[in-house]
GROMACS .gro file of C-alpha atoms in nm:
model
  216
    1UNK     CA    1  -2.015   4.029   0.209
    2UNK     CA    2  -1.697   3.848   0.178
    3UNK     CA    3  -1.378   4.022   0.109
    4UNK     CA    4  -1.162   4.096  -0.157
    5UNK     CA    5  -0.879   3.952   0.015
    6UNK     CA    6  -1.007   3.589  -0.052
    7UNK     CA    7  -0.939   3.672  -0.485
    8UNK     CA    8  -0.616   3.486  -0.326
    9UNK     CA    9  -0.852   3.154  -0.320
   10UNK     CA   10  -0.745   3.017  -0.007
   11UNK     CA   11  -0.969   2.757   0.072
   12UNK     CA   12  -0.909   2.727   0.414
   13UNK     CA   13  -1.020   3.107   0.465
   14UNK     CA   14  -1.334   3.027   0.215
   15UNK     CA   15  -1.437   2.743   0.414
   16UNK     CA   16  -1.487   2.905   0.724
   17UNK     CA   17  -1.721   3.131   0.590
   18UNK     CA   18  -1.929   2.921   0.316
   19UNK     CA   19  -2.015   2.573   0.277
   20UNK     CA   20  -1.776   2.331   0.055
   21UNK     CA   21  -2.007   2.360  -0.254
   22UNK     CA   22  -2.066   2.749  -0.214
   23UNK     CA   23  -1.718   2.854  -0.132
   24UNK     CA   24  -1.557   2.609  -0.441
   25UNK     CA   25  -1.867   2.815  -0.678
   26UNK     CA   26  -1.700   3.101  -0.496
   27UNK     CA   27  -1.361   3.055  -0.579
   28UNK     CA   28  -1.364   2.962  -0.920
   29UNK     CA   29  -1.590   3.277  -1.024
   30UNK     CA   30  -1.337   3.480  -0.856
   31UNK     CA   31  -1.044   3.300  -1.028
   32UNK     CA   32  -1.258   3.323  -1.345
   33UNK     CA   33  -1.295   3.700  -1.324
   34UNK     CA   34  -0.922   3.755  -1.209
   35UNK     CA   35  -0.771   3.576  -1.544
   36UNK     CA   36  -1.049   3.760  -1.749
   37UNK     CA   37  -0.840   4.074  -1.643
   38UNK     CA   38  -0.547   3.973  -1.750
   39UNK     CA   39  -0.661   3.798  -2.113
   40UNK     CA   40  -0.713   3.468  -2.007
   41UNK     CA   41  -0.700   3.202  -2.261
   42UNK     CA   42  -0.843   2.845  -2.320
   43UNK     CA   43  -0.542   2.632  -2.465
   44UNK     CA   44  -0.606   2.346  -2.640
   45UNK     CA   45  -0.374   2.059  -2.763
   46UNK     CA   46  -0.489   1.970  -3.047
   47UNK     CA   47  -0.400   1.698  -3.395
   48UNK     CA   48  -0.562   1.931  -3.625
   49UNK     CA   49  -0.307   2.200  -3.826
   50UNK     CA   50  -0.380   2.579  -3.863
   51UNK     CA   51  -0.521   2.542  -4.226
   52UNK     CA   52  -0.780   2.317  -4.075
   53UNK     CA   53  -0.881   2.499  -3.769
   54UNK     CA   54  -0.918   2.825  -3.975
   55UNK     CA   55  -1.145   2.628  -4.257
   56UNK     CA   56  -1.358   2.495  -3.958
   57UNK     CA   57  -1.359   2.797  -3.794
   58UNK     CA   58  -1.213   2.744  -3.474
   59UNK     CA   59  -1.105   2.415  -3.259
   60UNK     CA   60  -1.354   2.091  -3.147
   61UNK     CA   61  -1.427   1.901  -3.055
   62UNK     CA   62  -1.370   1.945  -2.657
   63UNK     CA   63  -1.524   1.762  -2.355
   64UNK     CA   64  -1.512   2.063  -2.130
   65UNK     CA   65  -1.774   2.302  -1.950
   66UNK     CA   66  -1.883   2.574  -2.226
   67UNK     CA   67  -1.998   2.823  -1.960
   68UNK     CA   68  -1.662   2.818  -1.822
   69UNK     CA   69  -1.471   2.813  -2.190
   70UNK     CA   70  -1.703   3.148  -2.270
   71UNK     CA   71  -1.587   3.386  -1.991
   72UNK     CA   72  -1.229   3.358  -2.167
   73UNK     CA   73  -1.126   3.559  -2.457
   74UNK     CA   74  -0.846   3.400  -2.648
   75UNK     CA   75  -0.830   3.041  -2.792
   76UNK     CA   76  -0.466   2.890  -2.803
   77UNK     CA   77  -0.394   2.630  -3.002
   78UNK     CA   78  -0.082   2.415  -2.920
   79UNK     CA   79   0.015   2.123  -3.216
   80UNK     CA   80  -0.050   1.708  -3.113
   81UNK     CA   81   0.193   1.522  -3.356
   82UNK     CA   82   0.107   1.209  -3.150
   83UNK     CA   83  -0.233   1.157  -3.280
   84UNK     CA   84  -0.201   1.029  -3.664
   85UNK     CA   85  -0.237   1.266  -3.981
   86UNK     CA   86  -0.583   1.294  -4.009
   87UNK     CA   87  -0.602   1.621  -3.870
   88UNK     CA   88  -0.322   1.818  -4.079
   89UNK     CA   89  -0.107   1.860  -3.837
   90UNK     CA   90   0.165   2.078  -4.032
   91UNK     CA   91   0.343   2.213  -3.674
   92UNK     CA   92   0.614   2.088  -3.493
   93UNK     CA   93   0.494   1.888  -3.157
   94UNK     CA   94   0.415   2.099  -2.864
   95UNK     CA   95   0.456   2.434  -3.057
   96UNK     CA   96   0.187   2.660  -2.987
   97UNK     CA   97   0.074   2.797  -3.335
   98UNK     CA   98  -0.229   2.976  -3.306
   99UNK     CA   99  -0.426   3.240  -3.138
  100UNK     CA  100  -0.791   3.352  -3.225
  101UNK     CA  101  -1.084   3.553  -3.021
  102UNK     CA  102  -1.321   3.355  -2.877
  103UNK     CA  103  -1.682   3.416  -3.033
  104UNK     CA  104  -1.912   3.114  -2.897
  105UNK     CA  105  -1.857   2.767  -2.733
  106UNK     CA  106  -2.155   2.552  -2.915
  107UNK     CA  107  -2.180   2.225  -2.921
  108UNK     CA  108  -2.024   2.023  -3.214
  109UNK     CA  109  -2.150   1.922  -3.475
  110UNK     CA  110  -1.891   1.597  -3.543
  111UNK     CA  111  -2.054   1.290  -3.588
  112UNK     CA  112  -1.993   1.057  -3.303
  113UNK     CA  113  -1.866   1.336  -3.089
  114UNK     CA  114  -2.177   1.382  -2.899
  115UNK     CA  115  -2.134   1.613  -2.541
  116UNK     CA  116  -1.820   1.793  -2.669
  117UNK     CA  117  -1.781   2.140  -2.826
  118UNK     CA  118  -1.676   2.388  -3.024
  119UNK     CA  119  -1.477   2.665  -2.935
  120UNK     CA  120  -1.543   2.951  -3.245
  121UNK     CA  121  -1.358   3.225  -3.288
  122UNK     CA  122  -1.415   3.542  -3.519
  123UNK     CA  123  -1.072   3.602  -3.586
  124UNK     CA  124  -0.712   3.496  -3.553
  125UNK     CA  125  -0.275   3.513  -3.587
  126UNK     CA  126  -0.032   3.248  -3.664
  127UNK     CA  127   0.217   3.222  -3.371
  128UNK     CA  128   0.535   2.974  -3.300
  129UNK     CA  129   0.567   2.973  -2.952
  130UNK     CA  130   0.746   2.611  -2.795
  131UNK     CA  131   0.555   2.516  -2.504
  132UNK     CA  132   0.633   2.200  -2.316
  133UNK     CA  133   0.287   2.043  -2.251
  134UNK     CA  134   0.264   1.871  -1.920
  135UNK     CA  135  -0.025   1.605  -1.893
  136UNK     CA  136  -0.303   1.418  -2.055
  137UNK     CA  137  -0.574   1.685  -2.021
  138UNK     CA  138  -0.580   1.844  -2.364
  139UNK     CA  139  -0.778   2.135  -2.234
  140UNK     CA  140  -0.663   2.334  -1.962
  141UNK     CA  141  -0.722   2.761  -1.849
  142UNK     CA  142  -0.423   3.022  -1.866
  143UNK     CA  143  -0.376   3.379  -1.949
  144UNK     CA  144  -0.191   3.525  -2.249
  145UNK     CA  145   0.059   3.676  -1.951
  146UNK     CA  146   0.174   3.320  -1.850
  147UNK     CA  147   0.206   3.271  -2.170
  148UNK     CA  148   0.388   3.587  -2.289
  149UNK     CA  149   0.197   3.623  -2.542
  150UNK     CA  150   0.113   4.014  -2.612
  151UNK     CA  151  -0.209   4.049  -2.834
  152UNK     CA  152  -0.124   4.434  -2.933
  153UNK     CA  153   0.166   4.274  -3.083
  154UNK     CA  154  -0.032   4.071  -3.365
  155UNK     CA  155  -0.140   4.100  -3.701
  156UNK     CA  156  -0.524   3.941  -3.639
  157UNK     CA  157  -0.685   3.838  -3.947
  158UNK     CA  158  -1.070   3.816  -3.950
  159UNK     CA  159  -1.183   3.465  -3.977
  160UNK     CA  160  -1.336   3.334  -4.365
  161UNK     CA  161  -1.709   3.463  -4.420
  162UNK     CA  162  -1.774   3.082  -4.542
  163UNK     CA  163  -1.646   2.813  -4.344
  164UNK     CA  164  -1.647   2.413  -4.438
  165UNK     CA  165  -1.837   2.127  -4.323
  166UNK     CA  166  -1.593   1.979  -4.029
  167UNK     CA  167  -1.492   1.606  -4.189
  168UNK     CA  168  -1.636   1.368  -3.955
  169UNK     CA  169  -1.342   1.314  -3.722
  170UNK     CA  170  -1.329   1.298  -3.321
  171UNK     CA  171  -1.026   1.480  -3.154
  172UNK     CA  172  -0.878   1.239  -2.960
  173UNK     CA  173  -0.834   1.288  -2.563
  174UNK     CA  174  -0.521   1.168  -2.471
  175UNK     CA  175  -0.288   1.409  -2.540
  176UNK     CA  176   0.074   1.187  -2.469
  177UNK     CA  177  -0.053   0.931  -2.665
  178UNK     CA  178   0.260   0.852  -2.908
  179UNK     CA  179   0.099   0.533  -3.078
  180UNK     CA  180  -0.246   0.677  -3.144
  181UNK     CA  181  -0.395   0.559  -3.468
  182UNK     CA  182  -0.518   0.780  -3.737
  183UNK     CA  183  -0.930   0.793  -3.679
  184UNK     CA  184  -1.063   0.490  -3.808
  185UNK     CA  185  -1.238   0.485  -4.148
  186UNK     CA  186  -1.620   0.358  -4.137
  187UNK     CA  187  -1.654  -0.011  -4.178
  188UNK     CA  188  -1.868  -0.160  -4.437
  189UNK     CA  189  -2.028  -0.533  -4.446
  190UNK     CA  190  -2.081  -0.716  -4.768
  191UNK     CA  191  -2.426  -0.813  -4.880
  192UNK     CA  192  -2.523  -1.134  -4.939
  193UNK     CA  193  -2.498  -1.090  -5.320
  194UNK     CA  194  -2.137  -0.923  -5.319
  195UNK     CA  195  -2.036  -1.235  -5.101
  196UNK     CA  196  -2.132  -1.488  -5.330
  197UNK     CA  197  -1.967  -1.310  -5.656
  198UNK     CA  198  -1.631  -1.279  -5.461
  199UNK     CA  199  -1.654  -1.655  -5.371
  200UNK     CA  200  -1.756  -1.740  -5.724
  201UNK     CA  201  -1.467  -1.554  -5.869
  202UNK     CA  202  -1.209  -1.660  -5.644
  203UNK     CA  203  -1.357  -2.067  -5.670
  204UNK     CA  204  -1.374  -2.009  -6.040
  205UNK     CA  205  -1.743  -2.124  -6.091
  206UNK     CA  206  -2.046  -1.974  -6.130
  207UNK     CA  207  -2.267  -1.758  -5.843
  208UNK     CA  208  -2.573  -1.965  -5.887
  209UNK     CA  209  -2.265  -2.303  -5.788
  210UNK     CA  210  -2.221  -2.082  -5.444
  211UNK     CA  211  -2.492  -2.141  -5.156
  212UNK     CA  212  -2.476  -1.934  -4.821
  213UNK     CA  213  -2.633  -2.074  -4.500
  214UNK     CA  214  -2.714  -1.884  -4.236
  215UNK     CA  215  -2.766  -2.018  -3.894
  216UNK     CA  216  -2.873  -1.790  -3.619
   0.00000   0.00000   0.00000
C-alpha cells in the first residue's frame, strides 16, 4: 500500500513505485479527492450571461472529461466578453459571476456540439468576483479556497422547476479570442424557382424569359 505522504503528488516518488500510466491514474485520484475536501470547483469561462445559464440550467457546452467534472461540487462561471453577443453576456470581462452545485455532467444536447457537455446544477448565487483569466483553456479545476469564495456565505437559490430548450449555439473554445464572431446563423440556398423570380424582377421581364443551365 502506498503512503499517504505521496497526496503531495510528487512524481518522481510515484514513479518509483508504479508504472507511468498507474502512478499518473494514481495521482490525479489523489489530487481529485484532496480538492473534493476542500470544495473544489469546475470554472468555466464562458460567453453566455447569468440569465441564460440559469434558463438552461447550468453551463455547456464543454469538451472536457465528465467523470472528472462529477467528483467536483461547485460550478463557477467566469464572463467571456470576447466571444460576440449571442450568448447574453451582461458581465464585465473576466468577472466571475456565478456559482451553482453541481448535479450531473451529461452530454449536450446543442446541435453541432457533438462530444461536449453539460455541466447541471440544482441550484445557484450571483457573485462579482474579478478574476484575471490566464490562458486559452476555458475549462480548468480549482477549489472555492483558491478562490475565496465561502459557500456558507451565500444566499443559494434553487434552480427553475422548468428549464428552456438551449438555442442552438456552440460555446466557443478559445477563450482570448478578442475578434471572435457572433455564432454564425444557418445558411440557406435558393431553389431553382426563387432564382429565376429574383432574376426576372431585377431584369424586368418575365420568369418564363429566364432559363437556368446547369452543368455538372
Amino acid at each position: 500500500m502506498i503512503s499517504d505522504r505521496y497526496v503531495s503528488f510528487n512524481p518522481f516518488e510515484c514513479s518509483n513505485r508504479l508504472s507511468n500510466s498507474s502512478c499518473s491514474e494514481y495521482l490525479l485520484e489523489k489530487k481529485m479527492d484532496h480538492m473534493k475536501k476542500k470544495a473544489s470547483a469546475v470554472m468555466v469561462m464562458t460567453a453566455r450571461g447569468p440569465e441564460r445559464i440559469v434558463r438552461e440550467g447550468g453551463s455547456q457546452a464543454w469538451v472536457l472529461n465528465p467523470a472528472n467534472a462529477r467528483k467536483h461540487e461547485f460550478l463557477v462561471t467566469v464572463q467571456n466578453q470576447h466571444n460576440g453577443k449571442w450568448g447574453g453576456a451582461t458581465e464585465p470581462h473576466g468577472t466571475a459571476f456565478l456559482i451553482g452545485r453541481i448535479s450531473e455532467v451529461v452530454p449536450t444536447t446543442e446541435e453541432g456540439s457533438q462530444g461536449r457537455y453539460s455541466i447541471r446544477i440544482s441550484e445557484y448565487a450571483k457573485i462579482n468576483i474579478p478574476y484575471g483569466w490566464k490562458g486559452r483553456n476555458p475549462v480548468r479545476y480549482t477549489t472555492l479556497d483558491e478562490l475565496d469564495i465561502d459557500p456558507e456565505q451565500l444566499q443559494f437559490q434553487p434552480m427553475p422547476t422548468v428549464v428552456a430548450e438551449p438555442e442552438v449555439v456552440m460555446e466557443e473554445d478559445p477563450v482570448e479570442s478578442t475578434n471572435a464572431p457572433d455564432a454564425p446563423a444557418k445558411q440557406r440556398f435558393l431553389t431553382i424557382p426563387e432564382a429565376k423570380a429574383g432574376l426576372a424582377a431585377t431584369l424586368g421581364v418575365s420568369i418564363d424569359k429566364i432559363e437556368i443551365t446547369i452543368k455538372a
